[in-house]
Amino acid sequence: MLQQYLNMGFTQQQIIKAQQICKQNRNLEILDVLLKNIQTPIKEQSQSQILRELSFDVLTPDQRLRQKGTPVGLKNLANVCYLNSLIQTYFHNPIFVKEILSFKYPVQLNFEDLLNKNEAKAKRIKSSIDLVVHLQRLFAYLVHTDRKYVDPYRVFLNVVDEFGNRFQLGDQKDWAEFNLQFITCIDEGLKYHENKIMDAEMYNENGEQHESDQYHNKSGIIQTRSMILLDENKTKLIEQQPLQSQPQNQTIINRLFFGKTKEYITHPNQRNQSEEQEQIFLQIILNVKNKSLYQAWEANNSFLIEGYRNGSEVIELAEKTIWITQFPDSLLFLIQRVGYDPERGLIKLNDEFRFEKEIYADRFLLENRQKVIETQQQLNELKIQQAELLLQMEKYQNYGGLSMLTILNTATKYVKDVKPDDEIMQQRIDQCRLSIQLILQKFQLQLDQINQKIEDLYAIMKKYKYFLQSILIHEGAAESGHYYTYIYNPLLKQWFKFNDINVTQVSEEKVLRDSYGDGKSKTNAYCLIYQRADHFDPKSYTDYTNNSVYAQYIQQNLYEEVTNDNKKFSIEQQEYELVELGDLVVEIYNLQFQQVNEMARKFKNRNGNPLNNFPTYLRTLLDQMNDLVKWSILDYAIREASQGKRNLKDYQEQMIFQQRIKYNFEQLSHFKVPSKYEVDKQTIKHLQYYYLQYISSLRITSIQQFQHI
């Protein structure tokens, strides 16, 4: 509920104030208070203002307590949910986690010397190292904390661009764009591990960067960037631009996340002359219009380029094929769900897009190129049939932007509203709907058979197996929205939903239902991450306990820091419980005060029982409501509120408990509370004396009742 109001643009302070107003008047709704009594949502804030807002935590300590065996969430830092999704995904990469937790700060590195040589480089290196350090700290908390969620602000603070400039809180970023910058900084920071510094003389005498270091100064990868334009319901790839390359040094980041390809560009109009080029990729872009992962991957790896300019400046048609030469341990697929419409501008494509839980990447490997070519003719025939079926299905599923079934459902509603007695018309619509459903079912069956035949062609190529590990979900429009992540834990064999501070266990059915999309919902998968099955042992994943396999990598200083924080949090919880208990105690006290007076009045009229409880007995015995009776009522209220676990002694010893009760007493009339708030030893002795009399009276009464029976 809190996140809902934050997404509307209200600040945490505004929400807290609204909650306080609603607590005083239970007939009011929070949203009504926000809209009527509080100023308009703040959309533009300075960094200092945002940080002040982030310092507030509206959840109570008991609500912030981590449940045993539950993953830890992350606080949303003003529209940076993409960061939280990113961190949670990387936290479920055991090899990456081990590398981060094992990192040691390079104390021998001379930053002043670096500053003198190149200020931009020094800023970037310093932030990259700090990023690793703070990510290490955050991972330690994700493993060992007792808190439901932790704050990733320091991690965000140290993600910088190539010039060392930080990102701004409150700015919405594309997940893929931020991921590239994040992983680039991590890669650079890890190179400065203590005693393993890989920073050679990367700059020449003129301060210019060597070619091998361009990775840090640019985007870090080579890939194909595709922009999709909608042109009469057809998609065209209009831009094919290579990005910059990373260095040849094979780091752990390179091995985990970067793959290598060999691209072939042939020129059909020039006797099939061809060009070859080696590239490095971080992500594989999939066109959502291709409907499924394998089809989109194949389309991305083989396509025609219109208007290609070769070395002789001749513009022509060229064919480009891409073959993988080296697979990363993690395969990242980016589903291209943003398109462009000349009238509407950027739009989100919510088409259904399906993918498998396990995939085999062999068919895209260069070493299997000949095998794939040998099956090409049969494959092409199947793909032609596949394309024809998809085209036929599209006619029914997208008629003027609507599916035929949707149109018929609207017609049914119209007939029922306007001509409820026209049964013939209704029957015709129902027959038409049934006919279309049967046709689509037939097409889908044929399509499944063709897809199976295509799979059978690749049956012998199943060496490189990957399993689906993370699904990044985007809900919203093309230029705005919210990110959260579904993550599969191979050790627990269970899916979890990581949505900022909220982490829940979910069924696989729900995961896939939300991820595929249905053409209507704005919630669907934006990014898929697969991990190589033979490189990740299920036993290497966390089980979300303090003793998980990740715990062994936490360095002693961090372990002690998190342990001490857990102790502080435990004290905070205890103090909060005492405050809450103090509120309940005074509620019971106020009610009991009235009941004691009422029972005493009834006893005078011979209708009451003075042995109903000790405060009533004492009030009747003393025939007045003095401080001693009030202290007995307070003792009774404390015992009732704590279910017998606490008494008046705790009021004496627990200062926070005592102060809370005093605060609440001040809200009552002077007549109802003791004349002084400190209970002395003499009062305790008097209460004990009268309590023994009360117990004796109870025993005597019980014996008399027994003898009467």
mmCIF file of C-alpha atoms in Angstrom, residues 173-414:
data_model
loop_
_atom_site.group_PDB
_atom_site.id
_atom_site.type_symbol
_atom_site.label_atom_id
_atom_site.label_comp_id
_atom_site.label_asym_id
_atom_site.label_seq_id
_atom_site.Cartn_x
_atom_site.Cartn_y
_atom_site.Cartn_z
ATOM 1 C CA LYS A 173 16.501 4.492 -16.268
ATOM 2 C CA ASP A 174 16.230 1.663 -18.724
ATOM 3 C CA TRP A 175 17.235 -1.575 -16.993
ATOM 4 C CA ALA A 176 19.537 -2.731 -19.809
ATOM 5 C CA GLU A 177 21.279 0.642 -20.018
ATOM 6 C CA PHE A 178 21.877 0.757 -16.274
ATOM 7 C CA ASN A 179 22.979 -2.890 -16.193
ATOM 8 C CA LEU A 180 25.681 -2.180 -18.769
ATOM 9 C CA GLN A 181 27.061 0.709 -16.722
ATOM 10 C CA PHE A 182 26.773 -1.277 -13.490
ATOM 11 C CA ILE A 183 28.618 -4.342 -14.769
ATOM 12 C CA THR A 184 31.281 -2.134 -16.394
ATOM 13 C CA CYS A 185 32.001 -0.460 -13.048
ATOM 14 C CA ILE A 186 32.048 -3.803 -11.215
ATOM 15 C CA ASP A 187 34.507 -5.217 -13.740
ATOM 16 C CA GLU A 188 36.838 -2.260 -13.309
ATOM 17 C CA GLY A 189 36.561 -2.319 -9.507
ATOM 18 C CA LEU A 190 37.353 -6.047 -9.264
ATOM 19 C CA LYS A 191 40.591 -5.520 -11.175
ATOM 20 C CA TYR A 192 41.925 -3.648 -8.149
ATOM 21 C CA HIS A 193 41.587 -6.556 -5.729
ATOM 22 C CA GLU A 194 44.375 -6.329 -3.135
ATOM 23 C CA ASN A 195 47.649 -7.820 -4.458
ATOM 24 C CA LYS A 196 45.994 -8.518 -7.808
ATOM 25 C CA ILE A 197 45.871 -5.066 -9.366
ATOM 26 C CA MET A 198 45.620 -5.382 -13.133
ATOM 27 C CA ASP A 199 45.946 -1.652 -13.762
ATOM 28 C CA ALA A 200 48.995 -1.534 -16.023
ATOM 29 C CA GLU A 201 50.257 1.630 -17.684
ATOM 30 C CA MET A 202 47.019 2.196 -19.619
ATOM 31 C CA TYR A 203 47.826 5.785 -20.554
ATOM 32 C CA ASN A 204 50.623 7.101 -22.719
ATOM 33 C CA GLU A 205 52.751 10.136 -22.016
ATOM 34 C CA ASN A 206 50.151 12.486 -23.516
ATOM 35 C CA GLY A 207 47.482 11.175 -21.151
ATOM 36 C CA GLU A 208 45.634 9.390 -23.976
ATOM 37 C CA GLN A 209 44.062 6.045 -23.342
ATOM 38 C CA HIS A 210 45.459 2.897 -24.906
ATOM 39 C CA GLU A 211 43.159 1.063 -27.297
ATOM 40 C CA SER A 212 42.876 -1.930 -24.945
ATOM 41 C CA ASP A 213 41.324 0.303 -22.278
ATOM 42 C CA GLN A 214 38.537 1.664 -24.449
ATOM 43 C CA TYR A 215 36.120 -0.703 -22.731
ATOM 44 C CA HIS A 216 36.093 1.488 -19.631
ATOM 45 C CA ASN A 217 35.731 4.700 -21.567
ATOM 46 C CA LYS A 218 32.849 3.579 -23.723
ATOM 47 C CA SER A 219 29.872 1.254 -23.456
ATOM 48 C CA GLY A 220 31.792 -1.973 -22.927
ATOM 49 C CA ILE A 221 30.282 -4.303 -25.514
ATOM 50 C CA ILE A 222 29.712 -4.943 -29.162
ATOM 51 C CA GLN A 223 26.216 -5.903 -30.076
ATOM 52 C CA THR A 224 23.411 -5.034 -32.444
ATOM 53 C CA ARG A 225 21.171 -2.195 -31.360
ATOM 54 C CA SER A 226 17.753 -2.468 -32.963
ATOM 55 C CA MET A 227 15.040 0.136 -33.221
ATOM 56 C CA ILE A 228 11.613 -1.108 -34.236
ATOM 57 C CA LEU A 229 9.270 1.024 -36.320
ATOM 58 C CA LEU A 230 5.656 0.125 -36.875
ATOM 59 C CA ASP A 231 4.848 0.385 -40.583
ATOM 60 C CA GLU A 232 1.449 -0.938 -41.588
ATOM 61 C CA ASN A 233 1.621 -3.658 -38.907
ATOM 62 C CA LYS A 234 5.037 -4.770 -40.177
ATOM 63 C CA THR A 235 8.289 -4.417 -38.283
ATOM 64 C CA LYS A 236 11.504 -3.328 -39.932
ATOM 65 C CA LEU A 237 14.976 -3.228 -38.523
ATOM 66 C CA ILE A 238 16.170 0.204 -39.556
ATOM 67 C CA GLU A 239 19.389 0.587 -37.616
ATOM 68 C CA GLN A 240 22.331 -1.770 -37.231
ATOM 69 C CA GLN A 241 25.149 -0.034 -35.366
ATOM 70 C CA PRO A 242 28.043 -1.799 -33.653
ATOM 71 C CA LEU A 243 29.019 -0.551 -30.205
ATOM 72 C CA GLN A 244 32.538 -0.472 -28.785
ATOM 73 C CA SER A 245 34.580 -3.469 -27.753
ATOM 74 C CA GLN A 246 35.857 -4.662 -24.395
ATOM 75 C CA PRO A 247 39.518 -5.572 -23.761
ATOM 76 C CA GLN A 248 41.021 -8.941 -24.427
ATOM 77 C CA ASN A 249 41.807 -9.613 -20.736
ATOM 78 C CA GLN A 250 39.503 -12.395 -19.568
ATOM 79 C CA THR A 251 38.151 -11.300 -16.201
ATOM 80 C CA ILE A 252 35.564 -13.108 -14.077
ATOM 81 C CA ILE A 253 32.974 -10.584 -15.312
ATOM 82 C CA ASN A 254 33.878 -11.317 -18.926
ATOM 83 C CA ARG A 255 33.521 -15.047 -18.360
ATOM 84 C CA LEU A 256 30.244 -14.758 -16.491
ATOM 85 C CA PHE A 257 28.392 -12.258 -18.655
ATOM 86 C CA PHE A 258 30.157 -11.549 -21.962
ATOM 87 C CA GLY A 259 30.147 -13.889 -24.956
ATOM 88 C CA LYS A 260 31.878 -13.758 -28.304
ATOM 89 C CA THR A 261 30.465 -14.009 -31.822
ATOM 90 C CA LYS A 262 31.689 -14.123 -35.375
ATOM 91 C CA GLU A 263 29.619 -12.135 -37.849
ATOM 92 C CA TYR A 264 29.472 -12.836 -41.572
ATOM 93 C CA ILE A 265 28.172 -10.206 -43.976
ATOM 94 C CA THR A 266 27.610 -11.453 -47.537
ATOM 95 C CA HIS A 267 26.809 -9.333 -50.602
ATOM 96 C CA PRO A 268 24.458 -11.237 -52.930
ATOM 97 C CA ASN A 269 24.795 -8.556 -55.633
ATOM 98 C CA GLN A 270 28.580 -8.920 -55.697
ATOM 99 C CA ARG A 271 29.032 -12.643 -56.265
ATOM 100 C CA ASN A 272 28.426 -13.453 -52.581
ATOM 101 C CA GLN A 273 31.533 -11.636 -51.416
ATOM 102 C CA SER A 274 31.635 -11.657 -47.618
ATOM 103 C CA GLU A 275 33.143 -9.879 -44.637
ATOM 104 C CA GLU A 276 33.978 -11.375 -41.245
ATOM 105 C CA GLN A 277 34.110 -9.633 -37.894
ATOM 106 C CA GLU A 278 34.519 -10.832 -34.305
ATOM 107 C CA GLN A 279 32.308 -9.188 -31.732
ATOM 108 C CA ILE A 280 31.600 -9.335 -28.007
ATOM 109 C CA PHE A 281 28.070 -9.264 -26.582
ATOM 110 C CA LEU A 282 26.448 -8.753 -23.195
ATOM 111 C CA GLN A 283 22.832 -9.208 -24.228
ATOM 112 C CA ILE A 284 20.881 -10.725 -27.096
ATOM 113 C CA ILE A 285 17.961 -8.635 -28.335
ATOM 114 C CA LEU A 286 14.777 -10.502 -29.204
ATOM 115 C CA ASN A 287 12.027 -8.992 -31.329
ATOM 116 C CA VAL A 288 8.734 -9.575 -29.502
ATOM 117 C CA LYS A 289 6.978 -9.902 -32.880
ATOM 118 C CA ASN A 290 8.729 -13.246 -33.385
ATOM 119 C CA LYS A 291 6.486 -14.705 -30.674
ATOM 120 C CA SER A 292 9.001 -17.069 -29.008
ATOM 121 C CA LEU A 293 12.610 -17.178 -27.823
ATOM 122 C CA TYR A 294 14.070 -19.609 -30.375
ATOM 123 C CA GLN A 295 12.326 -17.936 -33.319
ATOM 124 C CA ALA A 296 13.421 -14.475 -32.182
ATOM 125 C CA TRP A 297 16.992 -15.647 -31.543
ATOM 126 C CA GLU A 298 17.228 -17.151 -35.021
ATOM 127 C CA ALA A 299 15.803 -13.971 -36.543
ATOM 128 C CA ASN A 300 18.345 -11.883 -34.627
ATOM 129 C CA ASN A 301 21.213 -14.064 -35.890
ATOM 130 C CA SER A 302 20.268 -14.065 -39.558
ATOM 131 C CA PHE A 303 18.705 -11.103 -41.348
ATOM 132 C CA LEU A 304 18.929 -8.804 -44.359
ATOM 133 C CA ILE A 305 20.359 -5.294 -44.156
ATOM 134 C CA GLU A 306 18.871 -2.786 -46.571
ATOM 135 C CA GLY A 307 21.063 0.102 -47.568
ATOM 136 C CA TYR A 308 24.320 -1.508 -46.447
ATOM 137 C CA ARG A 309 27.418 0.534 -47.257
ATOM 138 C CA ASN A 310 30.482 -1.573 -47.988
ATOM 139 C CA GLY A 311 34.101 -0.510 -48.224
ATOM 140 C CA SER A 312 33.701 0.892 -51.744
ATOM 141 C CA GLU A 313 30.874 3.179 -50.606
ATOM 142 C CA VAL A 314 28.296 1.179 -52.559
ATOM 143 C CA ILE A 315 24.856 0.983 -50.959
ATOM 144 C CA GLU A 316 23.353 -2.450 -51.408
ATOM 145 C CA LEU A 317 21.416 -5.300 -49.871
ATOM 146 C CA ALA A 318 23.486 -7.492 -47.553
ATOM 147 C CA GLU A 319 22.810 -10.597 -45.496
ATOM 148 C CA LYS A 320 24.199 -10.853 -41.977
ATOM 149 C CA THR A 321 24.608 -14.066 -40.006
ATOM 150 C CA ILE A 322 25.910 -14.277 -36.443
ATOM 151 C CA TRP A 323 27.499 -17.348 -34.862
ATOM 152 C CA ILE A 324 28.595 -17.653 -31.253
ATOM 153 C CA THR A 325 32.187 -18.658 -30.645
ATOM 154 C CA GLN A 326 32.194 -18.416 -26.852
ATOM 155 C CA PHE A 327 29.239 -18.641 -24.486
ATOM 156 C CA PRO A 328 29.050 -16.705 -21.195
ATOM 157 C CA ASP A 329 27.956 -18.505 -18.046
ATOM 158 C CA SER A 330 24.854 -16.288 -17.946
ATOM 159 C CA LEU A 331 22.852 -15.607 -21.089
ATOM 160 C CA LEU A 332 20.883 -12.368 -21.006
ATOM 161 C CA PHE A 333 17.997 -11.890 -23.435
ATOM 162 C CA LEU A 334 16.381 -8.483 -23.827
ATOM 163 C CA ILE A 335 12.842 -8.651 -25.220
ATOM 164 C CA GLN A 336 12.349 -5.595 -27.413
ATOM 165 C CA ARG A 337 8.977 -4.346 -26.174
ATOM 166 C CA VAL A 338 9.396 -0.696 -27.147
ATOM 167 C CA GLY A 339 8.294 0.330 -30.618
ATOM 168 C CA TYR A 340 7.690 3.558 -32.444
ATOM 169 C CA ASP A 341 4.467 4.730 -34.002
ATOM 170 C CA PRO A 342 4.518 7.883 -36.185
ATOM 171 C CA GLU A 343 1.335 9.155 -34.551
ATOM 172 C CA ARG A 344 1.740 8.029 -30.956
ATOM 173 C CA GLY A 345 5.524 8.097 -30.593
ATOM 174 C CA LEU A 346 7.127 5.452 -28.359
ATOM 175 C CA ILE A 347 4.733 2.652 -27.456
ATOM 176 C CA LYS A 348 5.025 -0.521 -25.426
ATOM 177 C CA LEU A 349 4.424 -3.787 -27.274
ATOM 178 C CA ASN A 350 2.485 -6.100 -24.981
ATOM 179 C CA ASP A 351 2.372 -9.034 -27.417
ATOM 180 C CA GLU A 352 2.530 -12.535 -26.030
ATOM 181 C CA PHE A 353 6.095 -13.889 -26.046
ATOM 182 C CA ARG A 354 6.856 -17.426 -24.938
ATOM 183 C CA PHE A 355 10.091 -19.017 -23.775
ATOM 184 C CA GLU A 356 11.265 -22.322 -22.349
ATOM 185 C CA LYS A 357 12.470 -23.103 -18.827
ATOM 186 C CA GLU A 358 15.455 -24.902 -20.373
ATOM 187 C CA ILE A 359 17.165 -24.018 -23.641
ATOM 188 C CA TYR A 360 20.043 -25.424 -25.682
ATOM 189 C CA ALA A 361 22.303 -22.918 -27.400
ATOM 190 C CA ASP A 362 24.188 -25.379 -29.647
ATOM 191 C CA ARG A 363 22.365 -24.426 -32.861
ATOM 192 C CA PHE A 364 23.841 -20.921 -32.635
ATOM 193 C CA LEU A 365 27.429 -22.112 -32.113
ATOM 194 C CA LEU A 366 29.967 -21.602 -34.892
ATOM 195 C CA GLU A 367 31.328 -25.128 -34.551
ATOM 196 C CA ASN A 368 27.841 -26.443 -35.409
ATOM 197 C CA ARG A 369 27.458 -24.165 -38.414
ATOM 198 C CA GLN A 370 27.897 -26.959 -40.959
ATOM 199 C CA LYS A 371 25.370 -29.202 -39.221
ATOM 200 C CA VAL A 372 22.855 -26.379 -39.173
ATOM 201 C CA ILE A 373 23.476 -25.564 -42.872
ATOM 202 C CA GLU A 374 22.946 -29.218 -43.795
ATOM 203 C CA THR A 375 19.477 -29.117 -42.285
ATOM 204 C CA GLN A 376 18.797 -25.644 -43.681
ATOM 205 C CA GLN A 377 16.605 -26.710 -46.612
ATOM 206 C CA GLN A 378 14.306 -28.791 -44.439
ATOM 207 C CA LEU A 379 14.405 -26.092 -41.803
ATOM 208 C CA ASN A 380 13.470 -23.394 -44.323
ATOM 209 C CA GLU A 381 10.474 -25.404 -45.491
ATOM 210 C CA LEU A 382 9.292 -25.782 -41.916
ATOM 211 C CA LYS A 383 9.821 -22.091 -41.236
ATOM 212 C CA ILE A 384 7.777 -21.151 -44.310
ATOM 213 C CA GLN A 385 4.940 -23.311 -42.998
ATOM 214 C CA GLN A 386 5.457 -21.779 -39.568
ATOM 215 C CA ALA A 387 5.294 -18.227 -40.971
ATOM 216 C CA GLU A 388 2.139 -19.022 -42.986
ATOM 217 C CA LEU A 389 0.410 -20.394 -39.896
ATOM 218 C CA LEU A 390 1.409 -17.379 -37.824
ATOM 219 C CA LEU A 391 0.087 -15.090 -40.553
ATOM 220 C CA GLN A 392 -3.223 -16.960 -40.624
ATOM 221 C CA MET A 393 -3.491 -16.779 -36.829
ATOM 222 C CA GLU A 394 -2.646 -13.077 -36.907
ATOM 223 C CA LYS A 395 -5.684 -12.414 -39.114
ATOM 224 C CA TYR A 396 -7.924 -13.767 -36.373
ATOM 225 C CA GLN A 397 -5.953 -12.401 -33.434
ATOM 226 C CA ASN A 398 -5.334 -8.911 -34.788
ATOM 227 C CA TYR A 399 -8.153 -7.551 -36.923
ATOM 228 C CA GLY A 400 -7.803 -3.795 -36.891
ATOM 229 C CA GLY A 401 -5.972 -3.983 -33.571
ATOM 230 C CA LEU A 402 -8.493 -6.342 -31.944
ATOM 231 C CA SER A 403 -8.874 -10.099 -31.905
ATOM 232 C CA MET A 404 -11.942 -11.552 -33.581
ATOM 233 C CA LEU A 405 -12.965 -13.187 -30.304
ATOM 234 C CA THR A 406 -12.911 -9.806 -28.566
ATOM 235 C CA ILE A 407 -15.073 -8.335 -31.335
ATOM 236 C CA LEU A 408 -17.562 -11.206 -31.015
ATOM 237 C CA ASN A 409 -17.687 -10.821 -27.237
ATOM 238 C CA THR A 410 -18.531 -7.152 -27.730
ATOM 239 C CA ALA A 411 -21.219 -8.128 -30.254
ATOM 240 C CA THR A 412 -22.701 -10.590 -27.755
ATOM 241 C CA LYS A 413 -22.917 -7.900 -25.109
ATOM 242 C CA TYR A 414 -24.510 -5.509 -27.608
#
